[in-house]
CSV table of C-alpha atoms and ligand atoms in Angstrom, one decimal:
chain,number,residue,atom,x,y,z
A,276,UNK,CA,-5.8,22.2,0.6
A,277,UNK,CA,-3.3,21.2,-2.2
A,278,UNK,CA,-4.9,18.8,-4.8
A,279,UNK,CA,-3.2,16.6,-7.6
A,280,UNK,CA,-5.0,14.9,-10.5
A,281,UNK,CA,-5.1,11.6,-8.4
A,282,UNK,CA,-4.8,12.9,-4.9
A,283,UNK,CA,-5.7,16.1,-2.6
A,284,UNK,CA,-3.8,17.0,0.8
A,285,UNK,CA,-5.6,18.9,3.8
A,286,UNK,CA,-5.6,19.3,7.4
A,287,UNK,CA,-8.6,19.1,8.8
A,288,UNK,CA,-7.7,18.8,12.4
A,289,UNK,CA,-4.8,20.4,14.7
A,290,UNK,CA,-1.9,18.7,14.2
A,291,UNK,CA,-3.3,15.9,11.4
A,292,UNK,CA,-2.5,16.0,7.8
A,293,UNK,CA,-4.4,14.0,5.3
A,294,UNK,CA,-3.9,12.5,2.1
A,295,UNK,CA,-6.6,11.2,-0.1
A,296,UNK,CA,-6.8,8.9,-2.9
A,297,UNK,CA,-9.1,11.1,-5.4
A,298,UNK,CA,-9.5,8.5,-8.5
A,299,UNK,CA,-13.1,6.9,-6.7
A,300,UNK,CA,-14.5,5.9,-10.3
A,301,UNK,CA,-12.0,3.3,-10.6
A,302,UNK,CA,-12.0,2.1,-7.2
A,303,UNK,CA,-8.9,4.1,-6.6
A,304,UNK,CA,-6.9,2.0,-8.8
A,305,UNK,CA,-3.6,3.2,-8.8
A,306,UNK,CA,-1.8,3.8,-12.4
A,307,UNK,CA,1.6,5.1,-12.0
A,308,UNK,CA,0.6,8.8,-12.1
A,309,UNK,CA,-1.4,8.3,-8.6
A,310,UNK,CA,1.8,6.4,-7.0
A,311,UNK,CA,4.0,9.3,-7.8
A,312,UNK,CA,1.4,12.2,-7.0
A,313,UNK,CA,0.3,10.2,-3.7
A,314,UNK,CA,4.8,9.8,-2.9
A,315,UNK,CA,4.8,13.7,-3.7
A,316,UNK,CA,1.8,14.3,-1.2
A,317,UNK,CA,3.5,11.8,1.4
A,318,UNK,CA,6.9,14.4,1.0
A,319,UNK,CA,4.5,17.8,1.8
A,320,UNK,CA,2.9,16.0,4.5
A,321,UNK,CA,5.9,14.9,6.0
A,322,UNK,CA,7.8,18.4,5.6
A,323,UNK,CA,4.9,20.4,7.1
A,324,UNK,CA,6.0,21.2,10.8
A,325,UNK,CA,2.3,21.7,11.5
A,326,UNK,CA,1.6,18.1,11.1
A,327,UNK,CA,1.9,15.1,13.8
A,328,UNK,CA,0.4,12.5,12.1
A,329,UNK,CA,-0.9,11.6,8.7
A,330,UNK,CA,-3.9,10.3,8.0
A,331,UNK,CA,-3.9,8.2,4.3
A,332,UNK,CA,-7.6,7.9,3.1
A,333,UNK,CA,-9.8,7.7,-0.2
A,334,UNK,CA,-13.1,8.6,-1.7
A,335,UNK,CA,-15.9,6.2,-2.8
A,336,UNK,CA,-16.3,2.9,-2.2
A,337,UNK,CA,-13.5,1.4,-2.5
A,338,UNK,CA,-10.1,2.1,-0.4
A,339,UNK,CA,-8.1,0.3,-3.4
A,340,UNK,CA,-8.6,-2.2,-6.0
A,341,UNK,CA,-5.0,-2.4,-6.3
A,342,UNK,CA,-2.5,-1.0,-9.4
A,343,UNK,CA,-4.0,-0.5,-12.7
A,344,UNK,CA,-2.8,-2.8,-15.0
A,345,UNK,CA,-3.7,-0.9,-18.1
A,346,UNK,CA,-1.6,1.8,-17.5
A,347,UNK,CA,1.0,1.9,-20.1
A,348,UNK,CA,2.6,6.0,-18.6
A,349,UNK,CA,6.9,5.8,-19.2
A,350,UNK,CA,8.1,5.7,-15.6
A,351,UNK,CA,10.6,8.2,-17.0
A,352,UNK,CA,8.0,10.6,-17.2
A,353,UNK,CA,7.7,10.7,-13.6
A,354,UNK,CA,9.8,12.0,-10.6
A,355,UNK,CA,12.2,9.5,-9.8
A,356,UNK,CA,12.9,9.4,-6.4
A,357,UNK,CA,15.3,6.1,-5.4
A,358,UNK,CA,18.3,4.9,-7.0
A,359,UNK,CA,16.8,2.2,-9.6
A,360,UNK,CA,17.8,2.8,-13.0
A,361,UNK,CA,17.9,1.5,-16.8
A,362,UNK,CA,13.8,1.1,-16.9
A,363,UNK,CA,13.5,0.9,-20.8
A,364,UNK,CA,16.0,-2.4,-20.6
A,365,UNK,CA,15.4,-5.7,-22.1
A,366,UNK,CA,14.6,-8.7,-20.2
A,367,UNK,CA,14.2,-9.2,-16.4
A,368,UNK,CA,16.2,-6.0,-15.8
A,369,UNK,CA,14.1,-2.8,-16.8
A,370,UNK,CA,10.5,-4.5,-15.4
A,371,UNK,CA,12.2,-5.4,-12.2
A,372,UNK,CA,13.9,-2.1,-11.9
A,373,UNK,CA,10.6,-0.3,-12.5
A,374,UNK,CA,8.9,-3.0,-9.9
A,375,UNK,CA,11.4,-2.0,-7.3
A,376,UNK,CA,11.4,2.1,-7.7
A,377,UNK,CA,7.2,1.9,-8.1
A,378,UNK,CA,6.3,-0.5,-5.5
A,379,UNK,CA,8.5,-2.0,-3.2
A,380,UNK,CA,10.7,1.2,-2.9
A,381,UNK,CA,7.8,3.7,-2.8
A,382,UNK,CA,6.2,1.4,0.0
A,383,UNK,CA,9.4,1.1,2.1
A,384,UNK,CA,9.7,5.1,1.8
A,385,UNK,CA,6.5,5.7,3.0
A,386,UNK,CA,6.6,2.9,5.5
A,387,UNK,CA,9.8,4.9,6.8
A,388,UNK,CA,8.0,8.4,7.1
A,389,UNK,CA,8.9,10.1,10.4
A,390,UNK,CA,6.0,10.4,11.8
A,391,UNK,CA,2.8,8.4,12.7
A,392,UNK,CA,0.5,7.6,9.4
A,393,UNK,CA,-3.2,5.6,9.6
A,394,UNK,CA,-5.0,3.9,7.0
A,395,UNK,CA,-8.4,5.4,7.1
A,396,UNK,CA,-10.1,2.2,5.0
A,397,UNK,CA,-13.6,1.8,3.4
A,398,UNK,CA,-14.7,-1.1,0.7
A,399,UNK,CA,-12.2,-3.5,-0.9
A,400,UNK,CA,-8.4,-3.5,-0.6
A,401,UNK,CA,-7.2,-5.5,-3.5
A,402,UNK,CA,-3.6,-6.9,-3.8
A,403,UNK,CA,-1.6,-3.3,-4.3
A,404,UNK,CA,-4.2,-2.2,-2.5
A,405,UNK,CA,-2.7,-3.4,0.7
A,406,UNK,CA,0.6,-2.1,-0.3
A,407,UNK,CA,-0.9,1.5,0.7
A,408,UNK,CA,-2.5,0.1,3.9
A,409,UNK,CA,0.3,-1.9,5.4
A,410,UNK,CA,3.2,0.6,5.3
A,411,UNK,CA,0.9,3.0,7.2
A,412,UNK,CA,1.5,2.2,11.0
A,413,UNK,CA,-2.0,2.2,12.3
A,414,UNK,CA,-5.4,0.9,10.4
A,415,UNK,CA,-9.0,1.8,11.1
A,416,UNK,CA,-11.1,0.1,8.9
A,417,UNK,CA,-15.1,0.2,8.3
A,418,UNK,CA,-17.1,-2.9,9.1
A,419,UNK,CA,-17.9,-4.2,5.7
A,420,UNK,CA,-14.1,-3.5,4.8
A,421,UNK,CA,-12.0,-6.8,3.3
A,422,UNK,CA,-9.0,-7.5,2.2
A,423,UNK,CA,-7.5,-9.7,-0.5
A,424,UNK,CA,-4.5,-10.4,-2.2
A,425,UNK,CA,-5.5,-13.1,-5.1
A,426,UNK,CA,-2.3,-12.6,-7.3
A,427,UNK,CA,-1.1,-16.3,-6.5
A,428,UNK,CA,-3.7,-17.1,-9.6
A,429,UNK,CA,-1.5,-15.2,-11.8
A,430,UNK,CA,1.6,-17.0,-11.0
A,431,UNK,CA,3.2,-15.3,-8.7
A,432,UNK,CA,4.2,-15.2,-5.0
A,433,UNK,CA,2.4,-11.9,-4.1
A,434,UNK,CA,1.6,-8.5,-4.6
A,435,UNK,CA,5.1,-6.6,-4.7
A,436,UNK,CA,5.6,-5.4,-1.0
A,437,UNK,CA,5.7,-8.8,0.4
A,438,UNK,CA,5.1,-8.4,4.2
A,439,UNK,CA,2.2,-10.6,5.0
A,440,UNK,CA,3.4,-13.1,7.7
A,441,UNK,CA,4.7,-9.8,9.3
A,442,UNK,CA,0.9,-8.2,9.3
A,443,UNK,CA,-1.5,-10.6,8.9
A,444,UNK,CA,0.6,-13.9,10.9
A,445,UNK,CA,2.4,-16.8,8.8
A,446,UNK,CA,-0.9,-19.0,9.5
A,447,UNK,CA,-3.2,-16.5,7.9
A,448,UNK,CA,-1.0,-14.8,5.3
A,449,UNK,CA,-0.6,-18.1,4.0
A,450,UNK,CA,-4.3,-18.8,4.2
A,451,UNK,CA,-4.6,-15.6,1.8
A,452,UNK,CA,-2.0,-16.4,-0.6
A,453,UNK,CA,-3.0,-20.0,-0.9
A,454,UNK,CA,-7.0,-19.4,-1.1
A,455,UNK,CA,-6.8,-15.6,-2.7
A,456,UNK,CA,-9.9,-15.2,0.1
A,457,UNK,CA,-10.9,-11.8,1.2
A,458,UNK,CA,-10.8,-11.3,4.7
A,459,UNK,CA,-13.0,-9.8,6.7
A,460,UNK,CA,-12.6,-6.7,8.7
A,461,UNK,CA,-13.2,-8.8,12.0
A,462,UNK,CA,-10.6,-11.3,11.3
A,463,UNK,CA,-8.5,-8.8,10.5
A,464,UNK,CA,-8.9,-7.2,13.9
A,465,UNK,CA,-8.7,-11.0,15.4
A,466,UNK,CA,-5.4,-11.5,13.5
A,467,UNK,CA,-4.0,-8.4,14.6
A,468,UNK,CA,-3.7,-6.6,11.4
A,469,UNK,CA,-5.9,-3.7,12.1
A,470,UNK,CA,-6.3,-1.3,15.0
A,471,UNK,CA,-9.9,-0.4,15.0
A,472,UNK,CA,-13.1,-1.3,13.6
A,473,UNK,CA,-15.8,0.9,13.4
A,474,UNK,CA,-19.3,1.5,11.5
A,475,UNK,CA,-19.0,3.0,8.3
A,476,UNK,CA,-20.8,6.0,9.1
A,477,UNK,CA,-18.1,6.7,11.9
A,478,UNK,CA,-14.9,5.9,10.0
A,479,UNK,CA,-13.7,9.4,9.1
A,480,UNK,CA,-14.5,10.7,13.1
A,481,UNK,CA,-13.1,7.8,14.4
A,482,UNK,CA,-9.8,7.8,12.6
A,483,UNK,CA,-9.4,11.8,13.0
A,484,UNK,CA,-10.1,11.4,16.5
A,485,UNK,CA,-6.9,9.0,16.9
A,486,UNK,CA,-4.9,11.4,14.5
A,487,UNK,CA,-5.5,14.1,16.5
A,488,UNK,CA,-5.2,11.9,20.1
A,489,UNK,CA,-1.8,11.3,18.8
A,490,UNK,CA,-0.9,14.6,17.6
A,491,UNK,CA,-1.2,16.0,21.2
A,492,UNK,CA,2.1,14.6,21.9
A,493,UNK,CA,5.8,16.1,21.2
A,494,UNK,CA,6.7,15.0,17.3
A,495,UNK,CA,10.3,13.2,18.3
A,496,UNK,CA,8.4,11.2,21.1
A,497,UNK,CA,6.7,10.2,18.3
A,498,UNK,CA,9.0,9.5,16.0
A,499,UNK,CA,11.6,7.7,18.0
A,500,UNK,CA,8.9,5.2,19.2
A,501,UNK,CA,7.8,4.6,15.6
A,502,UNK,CA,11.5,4.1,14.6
A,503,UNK,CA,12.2,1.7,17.9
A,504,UNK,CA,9.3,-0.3,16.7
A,505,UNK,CA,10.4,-0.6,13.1
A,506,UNK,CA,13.9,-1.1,14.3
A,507,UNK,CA,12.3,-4.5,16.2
A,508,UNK,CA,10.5,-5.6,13.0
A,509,UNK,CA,13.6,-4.9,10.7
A,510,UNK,CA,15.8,-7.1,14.0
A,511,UNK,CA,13.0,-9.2,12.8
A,512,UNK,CA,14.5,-9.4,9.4
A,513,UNK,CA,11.7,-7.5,7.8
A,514,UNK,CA,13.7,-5.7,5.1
A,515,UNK,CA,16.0,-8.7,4.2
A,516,UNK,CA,12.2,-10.8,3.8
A,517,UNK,CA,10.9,-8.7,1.3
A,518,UNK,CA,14.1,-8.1,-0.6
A,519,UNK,CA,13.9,-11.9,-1.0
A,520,UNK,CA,10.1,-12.8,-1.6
A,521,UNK,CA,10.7,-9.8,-4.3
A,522,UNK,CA,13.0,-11.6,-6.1
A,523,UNK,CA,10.8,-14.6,-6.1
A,524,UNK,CA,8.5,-12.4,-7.3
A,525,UNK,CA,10.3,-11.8,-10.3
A,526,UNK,CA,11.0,-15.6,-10.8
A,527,UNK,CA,7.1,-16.1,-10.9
A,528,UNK,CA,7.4,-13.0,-13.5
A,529,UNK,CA,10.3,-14.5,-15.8
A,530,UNK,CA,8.6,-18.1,-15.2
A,531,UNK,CA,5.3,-16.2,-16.9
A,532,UNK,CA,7.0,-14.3,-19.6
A,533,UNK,CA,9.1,-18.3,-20.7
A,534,UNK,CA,5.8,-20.1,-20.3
A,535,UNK,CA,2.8,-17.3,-21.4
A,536,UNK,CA,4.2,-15.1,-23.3
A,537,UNK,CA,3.3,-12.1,-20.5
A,538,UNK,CA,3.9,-11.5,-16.7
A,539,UNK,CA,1.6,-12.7,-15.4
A,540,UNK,CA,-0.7,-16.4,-16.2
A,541,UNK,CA,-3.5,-15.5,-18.1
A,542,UNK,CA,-6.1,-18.0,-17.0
A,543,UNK,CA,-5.6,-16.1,-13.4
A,544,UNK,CA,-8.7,-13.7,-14.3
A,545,UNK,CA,-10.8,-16.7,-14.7
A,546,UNK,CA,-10.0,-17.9,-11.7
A,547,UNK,CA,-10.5,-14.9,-9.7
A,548,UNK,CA,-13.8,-13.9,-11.7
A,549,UNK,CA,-15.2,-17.9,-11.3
A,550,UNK,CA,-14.7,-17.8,-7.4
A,551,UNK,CA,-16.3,-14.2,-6.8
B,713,ZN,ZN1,5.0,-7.7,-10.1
């Protein structure tokens, strides 16, 4: 086992590694420290020639409440691992710079991994939240599991990694944005955008028995189906979609910044808090 202040890495079955978010008394919110320790974990998982298929899970309650807003850690403190640059600038430039190496780049990076990964998902996934779910390529998820993104109250379009019409359908995606509703584990499974659900009490068997299903078979079989099947969703214009609902992003950011004096619309935690 190899452990990290904010996540741990182990194997526990032939052929499976797994990853765990480790930060359970804040519902796993994720300041930049656990993003780069969890990218750092995603690299030894992915280099270790014992594994077949990762499995991305957390402790507590709570899979996610999504990135921690408080955190105020220099980005050029930690490993960076893409090409984006000039964080400390002024205006748009740094903020969107350190929005595409955090978020959206981390999340196409893992999304991109080599080999099979699954969500293992417990509680409430919360706007960045699902931006550690959907790049995984398989979720199992417990019963009382939802899923929300309610960041349209702050302003903007959407939490960073912008693929919802790809995993939750245009009809229902929209639905989310519009209403920031959490849905329900059993829509989610109606809608398509989870594998499995099971009882809470199952989760971790359940999802370690598909880990290790999969990890019976030869790694490149593997990996050049999960490639052929990204390839289709990138045909799909995937990447190009993202790219461009992340600069819209950025509008609703600069829009914030001209109008509120910060990034986001301040009133948005009222909303959120009056409709919970
Ligand atoms: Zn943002």
């Amino acid at each position: 086992m190899t452990e990290w202040e904010r996540v741990r890495f182990d194997k526990p079955a032939p052929g499976v590694g797994r990853i765990t978010l480790t930060r359970a008394e804040a519902a796993n919110a994720q300041d930049y420290l656990m993003i780069s320790q969890l990218n750092e974990a995603f690299d030894v998982a992915a280099r270790d020639t014992d594994v077949r298929c990762i499995v991305l899970a957390a402790d507590g309650k709570h899979f996610s409440s999504g990135h921690d807003l408080r955190d105020e850690t220099d980005i050029e403190d930690l490993p960076i691992v893409g090409t984006q640059c000039h964080f400390g600038a002024e205006g748009a430039e740094g903020y969107m710079a350190k929005e595409a190496e955090l978020y959206v780049g981390m999340c196409w990076r893992w999304r991109n991994i080599p080999k099979p990964t699954i969500a293992q998902v417990q509680g409430k996934v919360i706007a960045g939240g699902l931006m550690l779910v959907w790049p995984m390529d398989l979720i199992v998820c417990s019963e009382e599991a939802t899923f929300a993104d309610p960041v349209v109250a702050f302003g903007v379009n959407g939490h960073e990694y912008f693929t919802h019409p790809y995993e939750a359908g245009a009809r229902l995606a929209k639905e989310m944005l519009f209403t920031g509703r959490a849905i329900t584990a059993e829509e989610a499974l109606r809608h398509g955008m989870v594998n499995k659900v099971v009882p809470l009490d199952e989760l971790e068997e359940a999802t370690l028995a598909m880990a290790a299903h999969i990890a019976k078979r030869p790694m490149f079989g593997l990996t050049l189906a999960k490639q052929s099947v990204n390839n289709s969703l990138d045909a799909m214009g995937m990447y190009t979609a993202i790219q461009s609902a992340f600069g819209l992003h950025h509008v609703g950011h600069n829009h914030n910044q001209r109008v509120h004096g910060s990034l986001v619309d301040p009133a948005g935690v009222q909303t959120i808090r009056d409709e919970a």
